[in-house]
CSV table of C-alpha atoms in Angstrom, one decimal:
chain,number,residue,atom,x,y,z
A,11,UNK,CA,0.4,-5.1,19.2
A,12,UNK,CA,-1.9,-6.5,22.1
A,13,UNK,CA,-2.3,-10.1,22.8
A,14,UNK,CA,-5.6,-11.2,21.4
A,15,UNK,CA,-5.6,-14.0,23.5
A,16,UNK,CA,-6.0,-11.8,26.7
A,17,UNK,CA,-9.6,-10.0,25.5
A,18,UNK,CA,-12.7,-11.2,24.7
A,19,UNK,CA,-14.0,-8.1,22.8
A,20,UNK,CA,-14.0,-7.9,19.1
A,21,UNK,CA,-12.9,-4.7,17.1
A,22,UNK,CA,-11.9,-3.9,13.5
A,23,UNK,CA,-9.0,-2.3,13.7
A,24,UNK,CA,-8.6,-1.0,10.3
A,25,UNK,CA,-9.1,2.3,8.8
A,26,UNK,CA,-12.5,1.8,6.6
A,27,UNK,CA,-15.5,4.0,7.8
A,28,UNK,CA,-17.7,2.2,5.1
A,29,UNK,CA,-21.1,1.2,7.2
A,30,UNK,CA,-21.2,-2.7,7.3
A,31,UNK,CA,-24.1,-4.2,5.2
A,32,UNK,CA,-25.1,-7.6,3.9
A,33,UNK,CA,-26.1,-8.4,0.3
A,34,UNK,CA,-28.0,-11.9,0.4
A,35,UNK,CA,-27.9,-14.1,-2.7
A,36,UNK,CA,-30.0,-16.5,-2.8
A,37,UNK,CA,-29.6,-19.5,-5.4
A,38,UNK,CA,-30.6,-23.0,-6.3
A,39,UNK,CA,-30.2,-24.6,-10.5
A,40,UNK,CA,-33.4,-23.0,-11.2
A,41,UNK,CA,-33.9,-19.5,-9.4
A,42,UNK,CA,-31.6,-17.0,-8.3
A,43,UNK,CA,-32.6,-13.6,-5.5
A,44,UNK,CA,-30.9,-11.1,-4.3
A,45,UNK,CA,-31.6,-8.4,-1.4
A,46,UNK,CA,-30.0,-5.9,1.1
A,47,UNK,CA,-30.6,-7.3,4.7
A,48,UNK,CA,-31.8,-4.1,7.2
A,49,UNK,CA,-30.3,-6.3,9.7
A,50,UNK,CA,-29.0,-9.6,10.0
A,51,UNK,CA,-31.5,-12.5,11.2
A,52,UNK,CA,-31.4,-16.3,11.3
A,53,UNK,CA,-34.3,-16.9,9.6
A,54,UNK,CA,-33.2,-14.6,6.8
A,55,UNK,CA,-30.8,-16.9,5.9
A,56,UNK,CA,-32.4,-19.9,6.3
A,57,UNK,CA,-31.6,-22.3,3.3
A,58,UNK,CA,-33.9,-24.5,2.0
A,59,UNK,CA,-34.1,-27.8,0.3
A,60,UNK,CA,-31.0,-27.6,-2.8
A,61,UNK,CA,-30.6,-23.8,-1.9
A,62,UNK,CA,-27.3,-22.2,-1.5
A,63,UNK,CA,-26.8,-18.7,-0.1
A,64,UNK,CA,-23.8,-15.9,-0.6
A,65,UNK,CA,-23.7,-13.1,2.0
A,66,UNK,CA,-21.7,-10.1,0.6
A,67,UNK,CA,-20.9,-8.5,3.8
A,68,UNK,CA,-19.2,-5.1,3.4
A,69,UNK,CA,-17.6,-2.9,5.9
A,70,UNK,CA,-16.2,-4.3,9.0
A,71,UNK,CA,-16.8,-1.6,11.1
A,72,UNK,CA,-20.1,-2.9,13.2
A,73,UNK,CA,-18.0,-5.7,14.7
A,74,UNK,CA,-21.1,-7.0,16.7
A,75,UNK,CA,-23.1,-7.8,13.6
A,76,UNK,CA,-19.9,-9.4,11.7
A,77,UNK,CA,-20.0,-11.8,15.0
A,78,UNK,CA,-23.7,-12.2,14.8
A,79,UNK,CA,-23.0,-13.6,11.0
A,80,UNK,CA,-20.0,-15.5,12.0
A,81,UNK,CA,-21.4,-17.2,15.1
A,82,UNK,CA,-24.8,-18.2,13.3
A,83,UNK,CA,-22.3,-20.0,11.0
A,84,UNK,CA,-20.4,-22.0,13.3
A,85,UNK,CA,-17.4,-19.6,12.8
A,86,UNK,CA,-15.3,-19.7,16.5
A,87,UNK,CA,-13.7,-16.7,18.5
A,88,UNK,CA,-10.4,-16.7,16.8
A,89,UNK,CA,-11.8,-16.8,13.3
A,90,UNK,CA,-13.7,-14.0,14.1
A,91,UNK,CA,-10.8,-12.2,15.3
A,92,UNK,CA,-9.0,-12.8,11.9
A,93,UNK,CA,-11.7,-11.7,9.8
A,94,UNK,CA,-11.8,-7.8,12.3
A,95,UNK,CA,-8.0,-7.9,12.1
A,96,UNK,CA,-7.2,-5.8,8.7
A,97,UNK,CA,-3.6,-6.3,10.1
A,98,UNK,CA,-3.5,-10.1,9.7
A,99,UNK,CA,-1.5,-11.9,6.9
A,100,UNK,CA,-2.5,-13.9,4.3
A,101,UNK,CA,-3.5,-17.7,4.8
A,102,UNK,CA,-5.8,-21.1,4.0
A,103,UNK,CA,-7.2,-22.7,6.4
A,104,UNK,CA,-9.7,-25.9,7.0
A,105,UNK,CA,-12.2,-26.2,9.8
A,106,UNK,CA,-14.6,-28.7,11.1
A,107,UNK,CA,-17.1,-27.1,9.4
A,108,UNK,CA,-16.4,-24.2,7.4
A,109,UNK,CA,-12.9,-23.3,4.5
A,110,UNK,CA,-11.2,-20.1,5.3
A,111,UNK,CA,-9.3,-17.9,3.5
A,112,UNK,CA,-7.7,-14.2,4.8
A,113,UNK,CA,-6.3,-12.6,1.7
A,114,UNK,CA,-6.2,-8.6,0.3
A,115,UNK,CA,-7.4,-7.2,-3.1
A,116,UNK,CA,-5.5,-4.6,-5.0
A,117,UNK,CA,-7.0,-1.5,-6.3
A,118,UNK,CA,-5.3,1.6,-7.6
A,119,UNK,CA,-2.7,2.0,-5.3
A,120,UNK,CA,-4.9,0.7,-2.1
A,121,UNK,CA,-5.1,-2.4,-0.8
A,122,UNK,CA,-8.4,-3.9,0.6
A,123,UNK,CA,-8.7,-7.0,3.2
A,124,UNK,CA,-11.2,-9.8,2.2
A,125,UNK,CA,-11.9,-12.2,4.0
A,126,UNK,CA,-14.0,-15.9,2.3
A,127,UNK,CA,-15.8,-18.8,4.4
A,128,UNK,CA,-17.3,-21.9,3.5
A,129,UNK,CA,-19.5,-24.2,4.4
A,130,UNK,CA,-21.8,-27.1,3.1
A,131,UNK,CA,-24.6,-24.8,1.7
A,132,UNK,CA,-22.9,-21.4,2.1
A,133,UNK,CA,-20.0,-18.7,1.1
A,134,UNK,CA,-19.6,-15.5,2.9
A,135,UNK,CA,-17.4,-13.0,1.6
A,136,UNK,CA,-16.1,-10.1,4.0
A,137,UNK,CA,-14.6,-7.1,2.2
A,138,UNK,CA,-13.4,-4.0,4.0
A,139,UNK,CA,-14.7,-1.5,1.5
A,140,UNK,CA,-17.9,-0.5,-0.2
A,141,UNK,CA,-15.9,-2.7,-3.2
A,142,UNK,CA,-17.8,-4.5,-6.3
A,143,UNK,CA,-14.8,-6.4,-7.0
A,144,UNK,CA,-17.2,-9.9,-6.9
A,145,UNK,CA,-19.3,-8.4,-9.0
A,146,UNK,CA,-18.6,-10.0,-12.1
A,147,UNK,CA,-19.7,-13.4,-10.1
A,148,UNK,CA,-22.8,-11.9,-8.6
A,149,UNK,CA,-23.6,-11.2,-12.5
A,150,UNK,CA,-22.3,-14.9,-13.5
A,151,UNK,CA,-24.9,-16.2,-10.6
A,152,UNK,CA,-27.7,-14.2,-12.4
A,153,UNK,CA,-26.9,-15.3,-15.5
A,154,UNK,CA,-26.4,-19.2,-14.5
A,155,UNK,CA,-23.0,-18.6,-16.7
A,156,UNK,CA,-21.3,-22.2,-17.7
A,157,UNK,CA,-24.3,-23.8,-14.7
A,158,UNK,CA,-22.4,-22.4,-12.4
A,159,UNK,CA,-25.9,-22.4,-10.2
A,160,UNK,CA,-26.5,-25.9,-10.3
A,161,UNK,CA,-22.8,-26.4,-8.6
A,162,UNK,CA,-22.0,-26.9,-4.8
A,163,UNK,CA,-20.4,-24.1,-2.9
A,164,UNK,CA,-17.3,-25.1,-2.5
A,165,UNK,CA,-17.2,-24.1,-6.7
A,166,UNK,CA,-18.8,-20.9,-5.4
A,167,UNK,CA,-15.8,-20.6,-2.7
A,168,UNK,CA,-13.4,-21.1,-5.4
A,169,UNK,CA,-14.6,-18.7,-8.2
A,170,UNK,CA,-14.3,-16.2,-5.6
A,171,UNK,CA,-10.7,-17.6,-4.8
A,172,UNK,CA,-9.4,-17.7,-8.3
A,173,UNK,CA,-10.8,-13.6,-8.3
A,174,UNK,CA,-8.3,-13.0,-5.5
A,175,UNK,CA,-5.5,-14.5,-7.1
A,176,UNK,CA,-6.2,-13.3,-10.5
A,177,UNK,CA,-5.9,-10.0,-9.4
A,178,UNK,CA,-2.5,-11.1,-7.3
A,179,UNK,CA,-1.4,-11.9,-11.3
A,180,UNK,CA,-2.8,-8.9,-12.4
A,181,UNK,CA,-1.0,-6.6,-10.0
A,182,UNK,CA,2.4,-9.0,-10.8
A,183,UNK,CA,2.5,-8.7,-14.4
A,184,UNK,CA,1.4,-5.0,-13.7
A,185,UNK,CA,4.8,-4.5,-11.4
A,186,UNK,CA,7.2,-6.3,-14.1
A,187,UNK,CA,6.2,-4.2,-17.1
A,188,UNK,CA,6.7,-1.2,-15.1
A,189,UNK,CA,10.1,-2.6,-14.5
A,190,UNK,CA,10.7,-3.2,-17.7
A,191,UNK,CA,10.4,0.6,-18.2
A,192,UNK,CA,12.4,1.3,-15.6
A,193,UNK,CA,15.7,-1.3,-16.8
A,194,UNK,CA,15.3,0.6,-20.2
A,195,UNK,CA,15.3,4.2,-19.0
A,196,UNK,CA,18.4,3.0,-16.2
A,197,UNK,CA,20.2,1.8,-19.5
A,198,UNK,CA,19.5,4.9,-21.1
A,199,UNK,CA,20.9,6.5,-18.2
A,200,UNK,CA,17.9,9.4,-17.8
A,201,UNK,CA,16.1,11.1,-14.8
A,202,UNK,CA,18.0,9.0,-12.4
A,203,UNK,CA,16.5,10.4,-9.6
A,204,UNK,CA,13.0,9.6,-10.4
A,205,UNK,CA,14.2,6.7,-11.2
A,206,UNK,CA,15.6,5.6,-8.2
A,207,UNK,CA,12.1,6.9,-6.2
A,208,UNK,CA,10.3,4.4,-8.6
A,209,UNK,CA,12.2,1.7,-8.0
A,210,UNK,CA,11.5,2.4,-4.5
A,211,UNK,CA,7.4,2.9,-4.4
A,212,UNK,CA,7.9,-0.7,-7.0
A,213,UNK,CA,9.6,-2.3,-4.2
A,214,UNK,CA,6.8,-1.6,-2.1
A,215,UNK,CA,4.2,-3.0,-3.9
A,216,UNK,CA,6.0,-5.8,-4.6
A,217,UNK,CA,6.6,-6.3,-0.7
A,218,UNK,CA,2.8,-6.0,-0.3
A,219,UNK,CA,2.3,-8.5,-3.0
A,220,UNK,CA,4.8,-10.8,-1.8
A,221,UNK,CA,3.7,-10.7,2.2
A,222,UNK,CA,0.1,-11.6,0.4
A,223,UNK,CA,0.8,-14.3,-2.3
A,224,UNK,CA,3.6,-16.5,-0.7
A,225,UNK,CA,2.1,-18.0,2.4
A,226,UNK,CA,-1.1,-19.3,0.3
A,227,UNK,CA,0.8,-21.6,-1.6
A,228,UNK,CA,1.4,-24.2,1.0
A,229,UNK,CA,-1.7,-23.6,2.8
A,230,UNK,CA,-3.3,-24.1,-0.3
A,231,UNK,CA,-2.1,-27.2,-1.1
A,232,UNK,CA,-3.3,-28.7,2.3
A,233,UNK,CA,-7.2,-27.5,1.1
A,234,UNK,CA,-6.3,-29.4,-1.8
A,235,UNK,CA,-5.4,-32.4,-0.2
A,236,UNK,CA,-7.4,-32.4,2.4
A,237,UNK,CA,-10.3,-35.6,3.0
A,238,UNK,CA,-12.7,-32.6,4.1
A,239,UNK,CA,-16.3,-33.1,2.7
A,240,UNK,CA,-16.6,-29.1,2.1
A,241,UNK,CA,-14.3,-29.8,-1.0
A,242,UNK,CA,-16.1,-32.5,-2.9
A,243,UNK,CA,-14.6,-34.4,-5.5
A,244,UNK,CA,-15.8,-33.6,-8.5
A,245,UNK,CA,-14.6,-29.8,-7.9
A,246,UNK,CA,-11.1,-30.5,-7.6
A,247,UNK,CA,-10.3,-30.6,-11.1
A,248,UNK,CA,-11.1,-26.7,-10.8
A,249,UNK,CA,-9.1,-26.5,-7.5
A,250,UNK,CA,-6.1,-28.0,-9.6
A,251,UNK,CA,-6.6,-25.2,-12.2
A,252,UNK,CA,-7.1,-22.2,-9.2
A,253,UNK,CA,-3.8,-24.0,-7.6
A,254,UNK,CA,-2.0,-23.3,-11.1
A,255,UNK,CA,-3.0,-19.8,-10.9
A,256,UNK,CA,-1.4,-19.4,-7.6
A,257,UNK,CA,1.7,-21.0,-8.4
A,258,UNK,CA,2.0,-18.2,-11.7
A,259,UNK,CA,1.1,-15.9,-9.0
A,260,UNK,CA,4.4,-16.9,-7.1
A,261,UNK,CA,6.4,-17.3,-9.8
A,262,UNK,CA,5.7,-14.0,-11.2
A,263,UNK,CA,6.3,-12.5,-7.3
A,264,UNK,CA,9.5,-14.3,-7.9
A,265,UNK,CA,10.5,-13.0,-11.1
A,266,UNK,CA,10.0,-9.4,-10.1
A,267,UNK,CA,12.6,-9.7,-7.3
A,268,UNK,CA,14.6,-11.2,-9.5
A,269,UNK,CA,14.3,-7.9,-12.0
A,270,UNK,CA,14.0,-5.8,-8.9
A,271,UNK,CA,17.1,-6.3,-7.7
A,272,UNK,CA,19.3,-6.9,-10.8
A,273,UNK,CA,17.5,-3.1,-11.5
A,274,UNK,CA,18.6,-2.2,-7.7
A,275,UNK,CA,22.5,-3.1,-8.6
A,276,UNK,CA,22.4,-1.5,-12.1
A,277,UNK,CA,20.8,2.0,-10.5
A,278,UNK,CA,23.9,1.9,-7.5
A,279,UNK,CA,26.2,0.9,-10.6
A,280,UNK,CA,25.2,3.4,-12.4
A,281,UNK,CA,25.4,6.1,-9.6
A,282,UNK,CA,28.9,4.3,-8.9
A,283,UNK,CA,30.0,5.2,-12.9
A,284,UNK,CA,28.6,8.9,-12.6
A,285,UNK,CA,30.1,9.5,-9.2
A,286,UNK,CA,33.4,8.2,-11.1
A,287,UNK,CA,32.7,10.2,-14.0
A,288,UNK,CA,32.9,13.5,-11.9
A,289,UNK,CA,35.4,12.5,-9.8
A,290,UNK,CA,37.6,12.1,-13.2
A,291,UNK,CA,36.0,15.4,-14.1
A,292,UNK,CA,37.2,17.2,-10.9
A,293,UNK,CA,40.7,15.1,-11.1
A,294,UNK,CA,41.7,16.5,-14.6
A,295,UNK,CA,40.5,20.0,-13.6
A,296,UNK,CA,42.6,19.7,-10.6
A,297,UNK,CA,45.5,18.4,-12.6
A,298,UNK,CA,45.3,20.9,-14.9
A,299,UNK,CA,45.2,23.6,-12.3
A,300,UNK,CA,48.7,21.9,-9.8
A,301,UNK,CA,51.5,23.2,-12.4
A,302,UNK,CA,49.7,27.0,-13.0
A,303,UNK,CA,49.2,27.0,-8.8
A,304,UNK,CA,53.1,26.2,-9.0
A,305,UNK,CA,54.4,29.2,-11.5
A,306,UNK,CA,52.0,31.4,-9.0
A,307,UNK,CA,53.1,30.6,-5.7
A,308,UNK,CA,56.8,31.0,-7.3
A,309,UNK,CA,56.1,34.0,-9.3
A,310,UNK,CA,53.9,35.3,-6.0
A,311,UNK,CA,57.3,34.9,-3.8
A,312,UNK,CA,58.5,38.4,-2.3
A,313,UNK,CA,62.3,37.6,-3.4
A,314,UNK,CA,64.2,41.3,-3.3
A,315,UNK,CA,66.3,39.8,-6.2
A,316,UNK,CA,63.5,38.3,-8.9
A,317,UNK,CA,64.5,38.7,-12.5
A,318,UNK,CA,61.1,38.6,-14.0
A,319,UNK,CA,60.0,41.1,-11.7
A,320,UNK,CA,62.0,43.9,-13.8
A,321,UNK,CA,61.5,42.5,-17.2
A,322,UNK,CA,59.3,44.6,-19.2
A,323,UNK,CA,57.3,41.7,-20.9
A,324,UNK,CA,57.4,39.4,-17.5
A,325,UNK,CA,53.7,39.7,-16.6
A,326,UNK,CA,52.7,38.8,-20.5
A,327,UNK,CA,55.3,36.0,-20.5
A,328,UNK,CA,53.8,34.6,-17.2
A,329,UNK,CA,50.4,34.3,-19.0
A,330,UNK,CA,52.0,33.0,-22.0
A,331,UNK,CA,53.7,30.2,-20.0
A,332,UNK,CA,50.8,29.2,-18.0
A,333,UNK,CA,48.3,29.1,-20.7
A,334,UNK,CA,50.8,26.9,-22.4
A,335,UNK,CA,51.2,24.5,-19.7
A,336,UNK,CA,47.2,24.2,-19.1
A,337,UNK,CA,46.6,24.0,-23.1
A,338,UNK,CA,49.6,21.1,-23.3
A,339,UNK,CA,47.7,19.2,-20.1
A,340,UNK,CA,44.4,19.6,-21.5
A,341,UNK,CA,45.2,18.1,-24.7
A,342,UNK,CA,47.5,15.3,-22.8
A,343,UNK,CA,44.5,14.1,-21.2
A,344,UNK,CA,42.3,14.5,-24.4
A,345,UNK,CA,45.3,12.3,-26.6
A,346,UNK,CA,44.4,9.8,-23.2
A,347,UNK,CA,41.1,9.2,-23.7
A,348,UNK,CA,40.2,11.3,-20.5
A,349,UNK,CA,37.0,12.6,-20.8
C-alpha cells in the first residue's frame, strides 16, 4: 500500500472498467429534469433560485473528470482520494462545506463502492458500477413521492443513506437465515463437508458486512449531533429514524457472529464426536482382532513338539475356537452399549 500523502496524482484503483458518466437531476417543488452530461461543465450545473441538483456519477475510472466534479464542489485533495480509493473503509464524515459518506452496496455476491456528498443545494452520488441501485429515488424524485421535492438536500442525502443501510439489513437478515439452515442441517448431522465450506463463504460475507457497517455507527452519530447548517433541523427527526436503521444494522452484524460461531463450535464438535465415533469403530475391531492374533502367533510357532499339530480335527478346532472368541467379544461390546 503506497502512502497517499507522498503523490499528488489521482487514480481509481479498483477493478470496474464501466466508463464514468454523469446523470443530472435537476429539481425544485414544482419541476423535476433529468439528462446525461457529454461532459462535465460548471455552467451545467449551475443551480438556480430554490433548485437542487443530484449528479449520478457512475464509473470511477476517468479520475480527471471525478476531480473536475469534486473540485467544482468544494470537495479537497484527500476527499477526492477517498472517493478513487475502492480499497478505503467505511466512514461519516462532516466538512466545512459538504457531508460525506464512503460506504459499499451489496449485490449478488459482489460488492460495489459508493461514495455520497452534500452540500447546501446539492448531492452527488459516486458508484463504481453501471448500478441502478438509486433508482427507486430517481423514480420517487419524478414522482414528488411523500414531497420529497419540496425538501432540502440534506433529506436527499439521507434517502440515499437509509438505501445503503437498508441493504446492509438486507444482506444481515439474508446471512442469518442462511444460518439458520445451516444450524439445522449441522444438527441433523448431513453433508458435513459442504457444510463446513458454507460456514466458511458465510463468514466471509459476514466479514465484509461487518468491516462495512460497524465504523458508521459512531461516525454517524457525530452527523447527528453535529451544529453543521448542511443538516437542518427540521430533517433530524428522519436522521433519528436512518440512525435506528443503522443500529438494527449492527445489531443484526452482531447477532450473526453470535450464530456464526456457536455454528463454528457445533461443526468442530461434531467433527470431534464422528472422529470419536470411528475411533470407537476401529478400537472394537482392533479388540476384537488382539485374542485371534494371539491363538495365531501361538498356533503359527514352529515348536517340534505341538500337540495340535497332529490332531486330526486341529485345524477345524482352531477355527472353531477363534470364531468363538470374536463372536463372545462382539457381543460383549454389543451387551456394552458399544456401537
Amino acid at each position: 500500500m503506497k502512502n497517499n500523502l507522498l503523490t499528488e496524482q489521482l487514480a481509481y484503483n479498483g477493478d470496474s472498467r464501466t466508463k464514468t458518466h454523469i446523470h443530472l437531476i435537476r429539481y425544485s417543488a414544482g419541476t423535476f429534469e433529468e439528462t446525461l452530461l457529454d461532459a462535465f461543465t460548471p455552467e451545467s450545473v449551475a443551480v438556480g433560485a430554490d433548485e437542487k441538483i443530484w449528479l449520478r456519477i457512475h464509473g470511477l475510472k476517468d479520475a480527471a473528470c471525478i476531480e473536475a466534479v469534486c473540485t467544482h464542489f468544494g470537495a479537497d485533495f484527500l476527499t477526492i482520494q477517498d472517493i478513487l480509493n475502492a480499497d478505503h473503509p467505511s466512514k461519516v464524515e462532516e466538512h466545512d462545506g459538504f457531508n460525506f459518506m464512503v460506504g459499499r452496496i451489496f449485490q449478488s455476491d459482489s460488492a460495489v463502492q459508493v461514495r455520497l456528498m452534500q452540500g447546501e443545494h446539492f448531492v452527488l452520488s459516486f458508484v463504481e458500477g453501471d448500478s441502478g441501485f438509486f433508482d427507486d429515488v430517481a423514480r420517487a424524485l419524478r414522482d414528488n413521492v411523500l414531497r420529497i421535492r419540496m425538501r432540502t438536500a440534506d433529506y436527499l442525502f439521507l434517502v440515499l443513506m437509509n438505501g445503503v443501510i437498508s441493504n446492509y439489513v438486507s444482506l444481515a437478515m439474508s446471512i442469518g437465515d442462511e444460518l439458520d439452515d445451516l444450524e439445522s442441517e449441522l444438527l441433523a448431522a448431513r453433508n458435513e463437508r459442504d457444510i463446513g465450506i458454507q460456514l466458511q463463504m458465510q463468514r466471509r460475507r459476514y466479514m465484509e458486512l461487518k468491516r462495512t457497517v460497524m465504523p458508521l455507527r459512531e461516525q454517524f452519530q457525530r452527523l447527528l449531533r453535529s451544529d453543521s447548517g448542511l443538516v437542518r433541523k427540521a430533517s433530524h427527526p428522519f436522521f433519528n429514524d436512518v440512525s435506528d436503521h443503522l443500529q438494527n444494522a449492527v445489531q443484526l452484524v452482531e447477532g450473526c457472529r453470535e450464530t456464526l460461531s456457536s455454528l463454528m463450535d457445533l461443526y468442530i464438535s461434531n467433527n470431534d464426536l464422528r472422529m470419536n465415533d470411528i475411533m470407537k469403530r476401529l478400537t472394537i475391531v482392533s479388540t476384537i482382532f488382539i485374542p485371534l492374533t494371539f491363538l495365531v502367533g501361538v498356533w503359527g510357532m514352529n515348536f517340534e513338539r505341538m500337540p495340535e499339530l497332529h490332531w486330526r480335527y486341529g485345524y477345524a478346532a482352531a477355527w472353531g475356537v477363534m470364531l468363538v472368541v470374536g463372536v463372545a467379544a462382539y457381543f460383549i461390546f454389543r451387551a456394552k452399549r458399544w456401537r
